[in-house]
Amino acid sequence: MKDLFKLPANLVVSKIKNGEFSAEEYISVIIGRINETDGRINSFITTNFEDALEKSKKIDKKIQTGEKTGIFAGIPIGIKDNINVKGLKNTCASRMLSDYISPYNATVIDRLEDQDAIVIGKLNMDEFGMGTTSEFSAYGPVRNPWNTEYVAGGSSGGSAAAVSSLQIPISLGSDTGGSIRCPASFCSVIGLKPTYGTVSRNGLVSYSNSLEQIGPIARTIFDIVPLLNTISGEDINDNTTSPSTNFCRIKSDEELRTAKFKVGLLSDLIQSSDHQIISGIQDKIDLLEKHHHHLENIKLSMIDFAVAAYYIIATAEASSNLSRFDNIRYGYHLNPEGYEWTSYFSKSRSLFGDEVKLRILLGSYVLSAGYFGKYYAKAQLVRSLIRNEFKNLFQKFDIILLPTMPVLPFKLGEKISNPVEIYNLDLFTIIANLTGLPAISIPAGFSKEGFPFGVQLIANAFEEQKLVDIAVLFEKEADYGECFPEL
Ligand code: GLN
């Protein structure tokens, strides 16, 4: 009973439904695991244990009385702290929202609760999703479960670290420029950024709305698929959601044997990565070759401009989205007595952390009169050129392969004072956000020092199924599912 926290969600559901153990017993084990480990990881900002236990009892009752239960019956899920869950704090890891309690559920939460998933808590992150390491949190950094002196990746560091450290089997993150995939790579879990428009953003606190999507994180693709299917689909509360249904499934071995993909390898990016990552990625390429997929080296001619374009667009949108945190509409309740208007306003805006302030300033600058054409309009042009390049590539290829991150996890604090160095680490992930394409990070191995890294696959819009097919192949051959960090 004690080791139940090691099981993937799909197995737990069937065991709860078969009566091998109850949802309440399982949730109690999970609570014990979180209490035992989170002092070292810091993945949770808020826990919801009492409510979770109550819900588990209700699910047990439903099972006893033969009532229909959902596909996540009794499964605890952790939610990044920028996705609203009714009645729980939604801090975005910011002092600005430290006492903000969500009055409503994000659409994804309603959909998960309809399937009897249980929200066990809210997860740590970079403030408002701005970061690549989860060090920019008002609640302290998330620590990498494989070595707690190292960063977990970000901005959804809590979502990846909680799953990797066996605190919970599944979580949700959000990915504006790699925030699901980067920590998935650093923590050795699977993270998927869906095609733009697949998952409703209603209830997600916007950072850069034209780039971001909510997406699933889990230790196995067998849990990613039902999670993705549950949260996907058109939503009347988000008019950027698409009516296309891209429902995924795990195909049979026979079907997978006959599917042959054309895979484009972004060889320049692969070669520019850490040497241990290069050799791990080569193993995955060899595996695809062994399974008779067709491989070819490809190049992206606009890649050198991607980071600049991303940071212009992301900060421009951030400066506008974060203007609502003015302590009048949203934000900390500062007593206005004794302040005149401008000092009240600047005092309240000072609650943002330094990285957030930096981005608001940058974003306001690139949008200001006289600079708009020089920066923002150019960035949008680069974005559409990159989109066109991908459109052409997908006439010929099914999948594009590259590492998720060019580097292994690094020490906490090591790069924190050099924002440009950190921004450049996003190069491999931002291309999927600039283009709106679906991308997945799958564990691809460990360095000799024991640090994980991921391989990234990008598919054409609404072709998540192809990402799933390759992920199943990699998972079956790698068996990394049984490799857990020692805590
Ligand atoms: N590291 C990127 C940024 O800081 C991506 C963040 C994200 O995806 N939320 O913008």
Short mmCIF file of C-alpha atoms in Angstrom, two decimals, residues 32-324:
data_model
loop_
_atom_site.label_atom_id
_atom_site.label_comp_id
_atom_site.label_asym_id
_atom_site.label_seq_id
_atom_site.Cartn_x
_atom_site.Cartn_y
_atom_site.Cartn_z
CA GLY A 32 1.72 11.39 2.87
CA ARG A 33 4.12 11.43 -0.07
CA ILE A 34 3.67 15.17 -0.65
CA ASN A 35 4.15 15.92 3.06
CA GLU A 36 7.26 13.77 3.16
CA THR A 37 8.97 15.21 0.07
CA ASP A 38 7.82 18.75 -0.60
CA GLY A 39 10.14 20.33 1.94
CA ARG A 40 12.93 19.33 -0.46
CA ILE A 41 11.20 20.07 -3.79
CA ASN A 42 8.90 23.05 -3.14
CA SER A 43 6.54 22.15 -5.95
CA PHE A 44 3.33 23.11 -4.10
CA ILE A 45 2.19 26.65 -3.34
CA THR A 46 -1.23 25.57 -2.03
CA THR A 47 -2.47 22.13 -0.98
CA ASN A 48 -6.10 21.07 -0.99
CA PHE A 49 -5.89 17.94 1.14
CA GLU A 50 -9.12 18.12 3.13
CA ASP A 51 -11.27 18.74 0.11
CA ALA A 52 -9.39 16.02 -1.82
CA LEU A 53 -10.12 13.46 0.90
CA GLU A 54 -13.79 14.44 0.92
CA LYS A 55 -13.98 14.02 -2.84
CA SER A 56 -12.23 10.64 -2.70
CA LYS A 57 -14.87 9.41 -0.26
CA LYS A 58 -17.60 10.50 -2.64
CA ILE A 59 -15.93 8.60 -5.47
CA ASP A 60 -15.66 5.48 -3.31
CA LYS A 61 -19.38 5.78 -2.61
CA LYS A 62 -20.19 6.09 -6.29
CA ILE A 63 -18.18 2.92 -6.98
CA GLN A 64 -19.87 1.02 -4.14
CA THR A 65 -23.33 1.96 -5.37
CA GLY A 66 -22.52 1.09 -8.96
CA GLU A 67 -22.85 4.68 -10.16
CA LYS A 68 -20.89 5.61 -13.28
CA THR A 69 -17.47 7.13 -12.58
CA GLY A 70 -15.18 9.14 -14.83
CA ILE A 71 -11.90 8.13 -16.46
CA PHE A 72 -9.91 9.85 -13.71
CA ALA A 73 -11.89 8.43 -10.78
CA GLY A 74 -9.85 9.13 -7.66
CA ILE A 75 -6.81 10.56 -9.45
CA PRO A 76 -5.11 13.55 -7.80
CA ILE A 77 -3.98 16.22 -10.20
CA GLY A 78 -1.76 19.21 -9.50
CA ILE A 79 -2.53 22.46 -11.28
CA LYS A 80 -0.07 25.20 -12.18
CA ASP A 81 -0.85 28.22 -10.05
CA ASN A 82 -1.92 30.38 -13.01
CA ILE A 83 -4.97 28.19 -13.79
CA ASN A 84 -8.05 29.10 -11.75
CA VAL A 85 -9.56 26.50 -9.45
CA LYS A 86 -12.67 27.73 -7.65
CA GLY A 87 -12.11 28.38 -3.96
CA LEU A 88 -8.32 27.99 -4.10
CA LYS A 89 -5.68 30.70 -4.20
CA ASN A 90 -4.37 31.51 -7.67
CA THR A 91 -1.16 33.38 -6.94
CA CYS A 92 0.72 33.04 -10.25
CA ALA A 93 3.68 32.79 -7.82
CA SER A 94 3.42 36.57 -7.40
CA ARG A 95 3.12 38.80 -4.36
CA MET A 96 0.61 40.73 -6.45
CA LEU A 97 -1.93 37.88 -6.18
CA SER A 98 -0.86 36.38 -2.86
CA ASP A 99 -4.37 36.63 -1.42
CA TYR A 100 -6.41 36.16 -4.60
CA ILE A 101 -8.96 33.33 -4.38
CA SER A 102 -10.45 32.12 -7.64
CA PRO A 103 -14.19 32.72 -7.89
CA TYR A 104 -14.54 30.23 -10.76
CA ASN A 105 -13.03 27.17 -12.41
CA ALA A 106 -11.01 27.33 -15.60
CA THR A 107 -12.72 25.29 -18.33
CA VAL A 108 -10.01 22.61 -18.07
CA ILE A 109 -10.80 22.16 -14.37
CA ASP A 110 -14.52 21.68 -15.03
CA ARG A 111 -13.67 19.08 -17.65
CA LEU A 112 -11.31 17.22 -15.32
CA GLU A 113 -13.77 17.27 -12.44
CA ASP A 114 -16.47 15.92 -14.75
CA GLN A 115 -14.16 12.90 -15.11
CA ASP A 116 -13.76 12.63 -11.30
CA ALA A 117 -10.17 13.93 -11.16
CA ILE A 118 -9.34 15.49 -7.78
CA VAL A 119 -7.41 18.77 -7.57
CA ILE A 120 -4.81 18.09 -4.86
CA GLY A 121 -3.13 21.49 -4.98
CA LYS A 122 -1.65 24.41 -6.91
CA LEU A 123 1.88 24.21 -8.20
CA ASN A 124 4.88 26.51 -8.06
CA MET A 125 6.14 28.33 -11.15
CA ASP A 126 7.99 31.39 -12.38
CA GLU A 127 5.97 34.50 -11.59
CA PHE A 128 3.19 34.83 -14.21
CA GLY A 129 4.97 32.15 -16.28
CA MET A 130 7.95 34.36 -17.01
CA GLY A 131 11.07 32.28 -16.75
CA THR A 132 12.89 29.11 -17.73
CA THR A 133 14.04 27.83 -14.34
CA SER A 134 11.20 28.31 -11.79
CA GLU A 135 13.54 30.46 -9.73
CA PHE A 136 11.45 33.61 -10.28
CA SER A 137 8.77 32.66 -7.77
CA ALA A 138 7.67 34.68 -4.74
CA TYR A 139 7.44 31.29 -2.98
CA GLY A 140 11.06 30.26 -3.51
CA PRO A 141 12.52 28.17 -6.33
CA VAL A 142 11.36 24.71 -7.33
CA ARG A 143 14.16 22.16 -6.85
CA ASN A 144 15.02 19.43 -9.32
CA PRO A 145 14.09 16.01 -7.85
CA TRP A 146 17.18 14.43 -9.48
CA ASN A 147 19.45 16.81 -7.60
CA THR A 148 17.88 19.37 -5.32
CA GLU A 149 20.76 21.83 -5.79
CA TYR A 150 19.73 22.18 -9.44
CA VAL A 151 16.91 23.97 -11.25
CA ALA A 152 13.77 22.07 -12.23
CA GLY A 153 13.23 24.09 -15.41
CA GLY A 154 10.34 26.42 -15.97
CA SER A 155 8.08 28.07 -15.88
CA SER A 156 5.91 25.02 -14.99
CA GLY A 157 8.68 23.69 -12.71
CA GLY A 158 6.29 22.67 -9.93
CA SER A 159 4.09 20.76 -12.38
CA ALA A 160 7.04 18.72 -13.70
CA ALA A 161 8.87 18.27 -10.39
CA ALA A 162 5.72 17.09 -8.58
CA VAL A 163 5.14 14.38 -11.21
CA SER A 164 8.82 13.43 -11.41
CA SER A 165 9.19 13.12 -7.62
CA LEU A 166 6.14 10.81 -7.47
CA GLN A 167 4.07 13.30 -5.48
CA ILE A 168 1.29 13.06 -8.06
CA PRO A 169 0.83 11.05 -11.27
CA ILE A 170 -0.40 13.90 -13.50
CA SER A 171 -0.45 17.68 -13.64
CA LEU A 172 -1.27 20.62 -15.84
CA GLY A 173 1.17 23.27 -16.92
CA SER A 174 1.02 26.13 -19.38
CA ASP A 175 3.44 26.68 -22.24
CA THR A 176 4.02 30.12 -23.74
CA GLY A 177 7.53 29.48 -24.99
CA GLY A 178 8.43 26.06 -23.62
CA SER A 179 7.23 26.16 -20.05
CA ILE A 180 5.80 22.64 -20.14
CA ARG A 181 8.54 21.07 -22.24
CA CYS A 182 11.60 22.63 -20.56
CA PRO A 183 10.82 21.35 -17.05
CA ALA A 184 9.67 18.04 -18.55
CA SER A 185 13.17 17.72 -20.06
CA PHE A 186 14.95 18.77 -16.84
CA CYS A 187 12.86 16.46 -14.61
CA SER A 188 12.46 13.40 -16.92
CA VAL A 189 8.71 13.43 -17.47
CA ILE A 190 6.55 13.84 -20.57
CA GLY A 191 5.10 17.26 -21.34
CA LEU A 192 2.95 18.21 -24.29
CA LYS A 193 2.08 21.62 -25.69
CA PRO A 194 -1.07 21.18 -27.79
CA THR A 195 -1.79 22.97 -31.07
CA TYR A 196 -2.90 26.55 -30.43
CA GLY A 197 -6.70 26.48 -30.13
CA THR A 198 -6.95 22.89 -28.89
CA VAL A 199 -7.31 23.65 -25.19
CA SER A 200 -9.42 26.43 -23.75
CA ARG A 201 -7.49 29.26 -22.10
CA ASN A 202 -10.59 30.36 -20.19
CA GLY A 203 -9.39 30.64 -16.61
CA LEU A 204 -5.69 30.70 -17.46
CA VAL A 205 -4.10 33.98 -16.35
CA SER A 206 -2.76 35.39 -19.59
CA TYR A 207 0.92 36.07 -20.03
CA SER A 208 1.15 36.09 -23.82
CA ASN A 209 -2.20 35.00 -25.16
CA SER A 210 -1.27 34.47 -28.81
CA LEU A 211 1.46 31.99 -27.85
CA GLU A 212 0.23 29.95 -24.90
CA GLN A 213 -1.66 26.75 -24.30
CA ILE A 214 -2.43 24.67 -21.23
CA GLY A 215 -1.09 21.13 -21.56
CA PRO A 216 -0.60 17.79 -19.77
CA ILE A 217 2.42 16.45 -17.86
CA ALA A 218 2.77 12.79 -16.79
CA ARG A 219 5.33 10.00 -16.43
CA THR A 220 3.84 7.90 -19.21
CA ILE A 221 2.20 8.60 -22.56
CA PHE A 222 -0.62 6.30 -21.40
CA ASP A 223 -1.60 9.06 -18.95
CA ILE A 224 -0.87 11.98 -21.29
CA VAL A 225 -3.43 10.80 -23.87
CA PRO A 226 -6.55 10.67 -21.65
CA LEU A 227 -5.51 13.91 -19.98
CA LEU A 228 -5.10 15.67 -23.30
CA ASN A 229 -8.41 14.31 -24.58
CA THR A 230 -10.21 15.44 -21.43
CA ILE A 231 -9.02 19.05 -21.54
CA SER A 232 -9.25 19.51 -25.34
CA GLY A 233 -12.15 20.81 -27.38
CA GLU A 234 -14.05 23.90 -28.36
CA ASP A 235 -15.21 26.18 -25.56
CA ILE A 236 -17.74 28.98 -25.87
CA ASN A 237 -15.75 30.88 -23.25
CA ASP A 238 -12.63 30.99 -25.41
CA ASN A 239 -13.27 32.00 -28.99
CA THR A 240 -9.75 31.03 -30.04
CA THR A 241 -10.59 27.36 -29.47
CA SER A 242 -11.00 25.32 -32.59
CA PRO A 243 -13.95 23.10 -33.52
CA SER A 244 -11.49 20.54 -34.97
CA THR A 245 -11.44 17.42 -32.89
CA ASN A 246 -8.01 15.92 -32.55
CA PHE A 247 -8.88 13.11 -30.18
CA CYS A 248 -5.80 10.91 -29.63
CA ARG A 249 -5.51 7.24 -28.78
CA ILE A 250 -2.84 4.66 -28.06
CA LYS A 251 -2.57 2.55 -31.20
CA SER A 252 -2.00 -1.19 -31.23
CA ASP A 253 1.51 -2.57 -31.82
CA GLU A 254 0.36 -3.77 -35.22
CA GLU A 255 -0.87 -0.32 -36.26
CA LEU A 256 2.33 1.27 -34.99
CA ARG A 257 4.47 -1.21 -36.92
CA THR A 258 2.85 -0.24 -40.18
CA ALA A 259 2.92 3.55 -39.64
CA LYS A 260 6.04 4.97 -41.27
CA PHE A 261 6.86 8.61 -40.70
CA LYS A 262 9.04 11.06 -42.50
CA VAL A 263 11.10 12.72 -39.80
CA GLY A 264 13.03 15.95 -40.35
CA LEU A 265 16.07 16.34 -38.08
CA LEU A 266 17.04 19.89 -37.15
CA SER A 267 20.70 18.88 -37.32
CA ASP A 268 22.26 22.30 -36.65
CA LEU A 269 20.29 22.67 -33.44
CA ILE A 270 21.04 19.08 -32.42
CA GLN A 271 24.79 19.64 -32.97
CA SER A 272 24.78 22.90 -31.00
CA SER A 273 23.58 21.10 -27.84
CA ASP A 274 25.51 19.68 -24.90
CA HIS A 275 27.56 16.68 -26.13
CA GLN A 276 25.79 14.22 -23.84
CA ILE A 277 22.45 15.41 -25.20
CA ILE A 278 23.71 14.96 -28.77
CA SER A 279 24.54 11.33 -28.11
CA GLY A 280 21.21 10.66 -26.37
CA ILE A 281 19.33 12.21 -29.28
CA GLN A 282 21.37 10.10 -31.69
CA ASP A 283 20.13 6.97 -29.87
CA LYS A 284 16.54 8.08 -30.52
CA ILE A 285 17.34 8.75 -34.17
CA ASP A 286 18.87 5.26 -34.43
CA LEU A 287 15.75 3.80 -32.89
CA LEU A 288 13.54 5.52 -35.47
CA GLU A 289 15.81 4.21 -38.20
CA LYS A 290 15.60 0.69 -36.79
CA HIS A 291 11.83 0.97 -37.05
CA HIS A 292 12.13 2.04 -40.71
CA HIS A 293 11.04 5.63 -40.34
CA HIS A 294 12.48 7.88 -43.02
CA LEU A 295 15.00 10.43 -41.68
CA GLU A 296 16.44 13.52 -43.31
CA ASN A 297 18.45 16.52 -42.08
CA ILE A 298 16.68 19.86 -42.38
CA LYS A 299 17.39 23.53 -41.62
CA LEU A 300 15.33 26.54 -40.59
CA SER A 301 16.66 29.66 -42.26
CA MET A 302 14.87 32.09 -39.90
CA ILE A 303 15.98 30.39 -36.68
CA ASP A 304 18.51 33.12 -35.77
CA PHE A 305 15.70 35.63 -35.36
CA ALA A 306 13.36 33.42 -33.34
CA VAL A 307 14.43 34.36 -29.79
CA ALA A 308 14.30 38.09 -30.55
CA ALA A 309 10.89 37.78 -32.21
CA TYR A 310 9.54 35.68 -29.34
CA TYR A 311 10.71 38.06 -26.61
CA ILE A 312 9.30 41.08 -28.44
CA ILE A 313 5.88 39.48 -28.96
CA ALA A 314 5.74 37.86 -25.53
CA THR A 315 6.73 41.01 -23.64
CA ALA A 316 4.43 43.20 -25.75
CA GLU A 317 1.46 40.99 -24.91
CA ALA A 318 2.58 40.68 -21.28
CA SER A 319 2.71 44.46 -20.84
CA SER A 320 -0.88 44.68 -21.99
CA ASN A 321 -2.17 41.59 -20.14
CA LEU A 322 -0.57 42.55 -16.85
CA SER A 323 -2.01 46.06 -16.89
CA ARG A 324 -5.11 44.65 -15.16
#
